[in-house]
PDB file of C-alpha atoms in Angstrom:
ATOM      1  CA  UNK A   1     -39.940   4.365  -4.935  1.00 71.00           C
ATOM      2  CA  UNK A   2     -37.293   5.662  -2.548  1.00 73.00           C
ATOM      3  CA  UNK A   3     -38.211   9.184  -1.473  1.00 79.00           C
ATOM      4  CA  UNK A   4     -36.461  11.998   0.364  1.00 77.00           C
ATOM      5  CA  UNK A   5     -37.410  15.508   1.409  1.00 78.00           C
ATOM      6  CA  UNK A   6     -34.893  18.168   0.368  1.00 82.00           C
ATOM      7  CA  UNK A   7     -34.517  21.931   0.439  1.00 83.00           C
ATOM      8  CA  UNK A   8     -34.012  24.082  -2.654  1.00 85.00           C
ATOM      9  CA  UNK A   9     -30.798  26.133  -2.369  1.00 86.00           C
ATOM     10  CA  UNK A  10     -31.001  27.916  -5.733  1.00 85.00           C
ATOM     11  CA  UNK A  11     -33.533  27.711  -8.525  1.00 81.00           C
ATOM     12  CA  UNK A  12     -33.581  28.781 -12.156  1.00 79.00           C
ATOM     13  CA  UNK A  13     -35.847  27.919 -15.087  1.00 76.00           C
ATOM     14  CA  UNK A  14     -34.044  24.735 -16.097  1.00 78.00           C
ATOM     15  CA  UNK A  15     -32.075  23.631 -13.067  1.00 80.00           C
ATOM     16  CA  UNK A  16     -32.253  23.656  -9.300  1.00 82.00           C
ATOM     17  CA  UNK A  17     -29.629  23.021  -6.655  1.00 85.00           C
ATOM     18  CA  UNK A  18     -30.852  21.046  -3.642  1.00 83.00           C
ATOM     19  CA  UNK A  19     -29.494  20.156  -0.235  1.00 80.00           C
ATOM     20  CA  UNK A  20     -30.528  16.911   1.434  1.00 73.00           C
ATOM     21  CA  UNK A  21     -31.648  17.542   4.974  1.00 68.00           C
ATOM     22  CA  UNK A  22     -29.948  15.577   7.710  1.00 65.00           C
ATOM     23  CA  UNK A  23     -32.232  13.046   9.371  1.00 65.00           C
ATOM     24  CA  UNK A  24     -32.433  12.624  13.151  1.00 66.00           C
ATOM     25  CA  UNK A  25     -31.214   9.056  12.870  1.00 64.00           C
ATOM     26  CA  UNK A  26     -28.005  10.241  11.136  1.00 63.00           C
ATOM     27  CA  UNK A  27     -26.604  11.638  14.391  1.00 64.00           C
ATOM     28  CA  UNK A  28     -25.871   8.169  15.773  1.00 68.00           C
ATOM     29  CA  UNK A  29     -24.692   6.535  12.542  1.00 65.00           C
ATOM     30  CA  UNK A  30     -21.041   5.476  12.449  1.00 61.00           C
ATOM     31  CA  UNK A  31     -20.942   5.898   8.675  1.00 54.00           C
ATOM     32  CA  UNK A  32     -22.405   9.385   8.485  1.00 55.00           C
ATOM     33  CA  UNK A  33     -19.060  10.747   7.255  1.00 56.00           C
ATOM     34  CA  UNK A  34     -19.494   8.741   4.044  1.00 52.00           C
ATOM     35  CA  UNK A  35     -22.766  10.370   3.008  1.00 59.00           C
ATOM     36  CA  UNK A  36     -21.799  13.953   3.808  1.00 53.00           C
ATOM     37  CA  UNK A  37     -24.448  14.367   6.516  1.00 53.00           C
ATOM     38  CA  UNK A  38     -26.554  16.606   4.293  1.00 52.00           C
ATOM     39  CA  UNK A  39     -23.784  19.088   3.575  1.00 58.00           C
ATOM     40  CA  UNK A  40     -23.525  18.317  -0.141  1.00 69.00           C
ATOM     41  CA  UNK A  41     -25.549  20.091  -2.787  1.00 75.00           C
ATOM     42  CA  UNK A  42     -26.893  18.298  -5.848  1.00 75.00           C
ATOM     43  CA  UNK A  43     -27.922  19.818  -9.192  1.00 76.00           C
ATOM     44  CA  UNK A  44     -31.206  18.591 -10.713  1.00 76.00           C
ATOM     45  CA  UNK A  45     -33.075  19.484 -13.867  1.00 76.00           C
ATOM     46  CA  UNK A  46     -36.286  21.369 -13.202  1.00 73.00           C
ATOM     47  CA  UNK A  47     -39.251  19.817 -14.968  1.00 67.00           C
ATOM     48  CA  UNK A  48     -41.105  23.138 -14.959  1.00 65.00           C
ATOM     49  CA  UNK A  49     -44.268  21.749 -13.329  1.00 68.00           C
ATOM     50  CA  UNK A  50     -43.605  23.522 -10.032  1.00 69.00           C
ATOM     51  CA  UNK A  51     -42.454  27.078  -9.524  1.00 79.00           C
ATOM     52  CA  UNK A  52     -39.557  26.589  -7.169  1.00 82.00           C
ATOM     53  CA  UNK A  53     -37.774  29.236  -5.152  1.00 81.00           C
ATOM     54  CA  UNK A  54     -34.929  29.262  -2.683  1.00 85.00           C
ATOM     55  CA  UNK A  55     -36.007  27.711   0.623  1.00 83.00           C
ATOM     56  CA  UNK A  56     -38.824  25.565  -0.809  1.00 84.00           C
ATOM     57  CA  UNK A  57     -39.082  21.998   0.408  1.00 85.00           C
ATOM     58  CA  UNK A  58     -39.646  19.362  -2.243  1.00 83.00           C
ATOM     59  CA  UNK A  59     -39.907  15.594  -2.354  1.00 84.00           C
ATOM     60  CA  UNK A  60     -37.549  13.782  -4.699  1.00 81.00           C
ATOM     61  CA  UNK A  61     -37.336  10.098  -5.492  1.00 81.00           C
ATOM     62  CA  UNK A  62     -35.684   7.340  -7.458  1.00 76.00           C
ATOM     63  CA  UNK A  63     -37.309   4.111  -8.536  1.00 76.00           C
ATOM     64  CA  UNK A  64     -36.399   1.062  -6.446  1.00 75.00           C
ATOM     65  CA  UNK A  65     -35.511  -1.064  -9.460  1.00 80.00           C
ATOM     66  CA  UNK A  66     -32.911   1.524 -10.464  1.00 79.00           C
ATOM     67  CA  UNK A  67     -31.486   1.457  -6.954  1.00 77.00           C
ATOM     68  CA  UNK A  68     -31.246  -2.342  -7.010  1.00 84.00           C
ATOM     69  CA  UNK A  69     -29.640  -2.230 -10.461  1.00 85.00           C
ATOM     70  CA  UNK A  70     -27.066   0.292  -9.205  1.00 82.00           C
ATOM     71  CA  UNK A  71     -26.268  -1.941  -6.226  1.00 84.00           C
ATOM     72  CA  UNK A  72     -25.737  -4.888  -8.564  1.00 89.00           C
ATOM     73  CA  UNK A  73     -23.456  -2.824 -10.796  1.00 87.00           C
ATOM     74  CA  UNK A  74     -21.395  -1.420  -7.946  1.00 88.00           C
ATOM     75  CA  UNK A  75     -21.133  -4.323  -5.502  1.00 92.00           C
ATOM     76  CA  UNK A  76     -22.234  -7.730  -6.804  1.00 95.00           C
ATOM     77  CA  UNK A  77     -20.679  -7.688 -10.284  1.00 95.00           C
ATOM     78  CA  UNK A  78     -17.182  -6.595  -9.103  1.00 96.00           C
ATOM     79  CA  UNK A  79     -17.227  -9.329  -6.464  1.00 96.00           C
ATOM     80  CA  UNK A  80     -18.074 -11.921  -9.118  1.00 96.00           C
ATOM     81  CA  UNK A  81     -15.339 -10.568 -11.407  1.00 96.00           C
ATOM     82  CA  UNK A  82     -12.760 -10.686  -8.610  1.00 96.00           C
ATOM     83  CA  UNK A  83     -13.668 -14.255  -7.612  1.00 95.00           C
ATOM     84  CA  UNK A  84     -13.718 -15.368 -11.260  1.00 95.00           C
ATOM     85  CA  UNK A  85     -10.190 -14.053 -11.756  1.00 92.00           C
ATOM     86  CA  UNK A  86      -8.990 -15.944  -8.690  1.00 90.00           C
ATOM     87  CA  UNK A  87     -10.702 -19.172  -9.809  1.00 92.00           C
ATOM     88  CA  UNK A  88      -9.777 -19.052 -13.523  1.00 91.00           C
ATOM     89  CA  UNK A  89      -6.038 -18.531 -12.964  1.00 87.00           C
ATOM     90  CA  UNK A  90      -5.176 -21.573 -10.820  1.00 85.00           C
ATOM     91  CA  UNK A  91      -1.682 -22.074 -12.243  1.00 83.00           C
ATOM     92  CA  UNK A  92      -0.402 -18.648 -11.181  1.00 83.00           C
ATOM     93  CA  UNK A  93       0.784 -17.726  -7.720  1.00 91.00           C
ATOM     94  CA  UNK A  94      -1.756 -16.507  -5.180  1.00 89.00           C
ATOM     95  CA  UNK A  95      -0.273 -13.029  -5.059  1.00 91.00           C
ATOM     96  CA  UNK A  96      -0.464 -12.684  -8.854  1.00 91.00           C
ATOM     97  CA  UNK A  97      -4.077 -13.963  -8.922  1.00 92.00           C
ATOM     98  CA  UNK A  98      -4.975 -11.352  -6.314  1.00 93.00           C
ATOM     99  CA  UNK A  99      -3.362  -8.593  -8.380  1.00 94.00           C
ATOM    100  CA  UNK A 100      -5.095  -9.804 -11.550  1.00 94.00           C
ATOM    101  CA  UNK A 101      -8.409  -9.720  -9.701  1.00 94.00           C
ATOM    102  CA  UNK A 102      -7.767  -6.182  -8.459  1.00 96.00           C
ATOM    103  CA  UNK A 103      -6.749  -5.054 -11.950  1.00 96.00           C
ATOM    104  CA  UNK A 104      -9.920  -6.586 -13.435  1.00 96.00           C
ATOM    105  CA  UNK A 105     -12.123  -4.838 -10.848  1.00 97.00           C
ATOM    106  CA  UNK A 106     -10.338  -1.519 -11.407  1.00 96.00           C
ATOM    107  CA  UNK A 107     -10.877  -1.897 -15.163  1.00 97.00           C
ATOM    108  CA  UNK A 108     -14.536  -2.694 -14.546  1.00 96.00           C
ATOM    109  CA  UNK A 109     -15.016   0.459 -12.444  1.00 94.00           C
ATOM    110  CA  UNK A 110     -13.246   2.563 -15.087  1.00 94.00           C
ATOM    111  CA  UNK A 111     -15.622   1.213 -17.746  1.00 93.00           C
ATOM    112  CA  UNK A 112     -18.640   1.862 -15.513  1.00 90.00           C
ATOM    113  CA  UNK A 113     -17.470   5.445 -14.980  1.00 88.00           C
ATOM    114  CA  UNK A 114     -17.169   6.007 -18.734  1.00 90.00           C
ATOM    115  CA  UNK A 115     -20.590   4.475 -19.390  1.00 86.00           C
ATOM    116  CA  UNK A 116     -22.234   6.539 -16.644  1.00 80.00           C
ATOM    117  CA  UNK A 117     -20.781   9.744 -18.090  1.00 81.00           C
ATOM    118  CA  UNK A 118     -22.520   8.950 -21.365  1.00 79.00           C
ATOM    119  CA  UNK A 119     -25.727   7.434 -19.949  1.00 72.00           C
ATOM    120  CA  UNK A 120     -25.856   8.930 -16.453  1.00 62.00           C
ATOM    121  CA  UNK A 121     -29.409  10.223 -16.896  1.00 61.00           C
ATOM    122  CA  UNK A 122     -30.766   6.732 -16.120  1.00 60.00           C
ATOM    123  CA  UNK A 123     -30.130   7.206 -12.396  1.00 62.00           C
ATOM    124  CA  UNK A 124     -31.382  10.798 -12.122  1.00 69.00           C
ATOM    125  CA  UNK A 125     -33.518  11.873  -9.208  1.00 73.00           C
ATOM    126  CA  UNK A 126     -37.002  13.031 -10.087  1.00 77.00           C
ATOM    127  CA  UNK A 127     -38.951  15.857  -8.451  1.00 78.00           C
ATOM    128  CA  UNK A 128     -42.162  14.297  -7.145  1.00 79.00           C
ATOM    129  CA  UNK A 129     -43.932  17.226  -5.527  1.00 80.00           C
ATOM    130  CA  UNK A 130     -43.535  20.557  -3.834  1.00 81.00           C
ATOM    131  CA  UNK A 131     -44.362  20.438  -0.133  1.00 80.00           C
ATOM    132  CA  UNK A 132     -46.400  23.156   1.508  1.00 73.00           C
ATOM    133  CA  UNK A 133     -44.430  25.163   4.053  1.00 59.00           C
TER     134      UNK A 133
END
């Protein structure tokens, strides 16, 4: 399971808002602008097992198989779709095959977005434990 320690920003009975704390290793990363460097807040459902308050530190996690599945959905499958479009349209011009491939990948991402809106709970983060301060 992939785990991370976060801080509770706001807490209510059913939901909590968390902020991922910036790691020391993030300061030298060239891609830190892509992840928000811990400045983004995320809303989670509170399972009610722990009484959480503002400022509490908790451990959250996501199962590794879900992370691998997400990587396959977001990176591997679109690459296969793009290459398949280029290979299966040999009679068209190269420029048109490229555009067909891009259109197919864009359609794929639009479908994934619609599916995730309906079934987005599959990739939810889970509260593992409350850490002692």
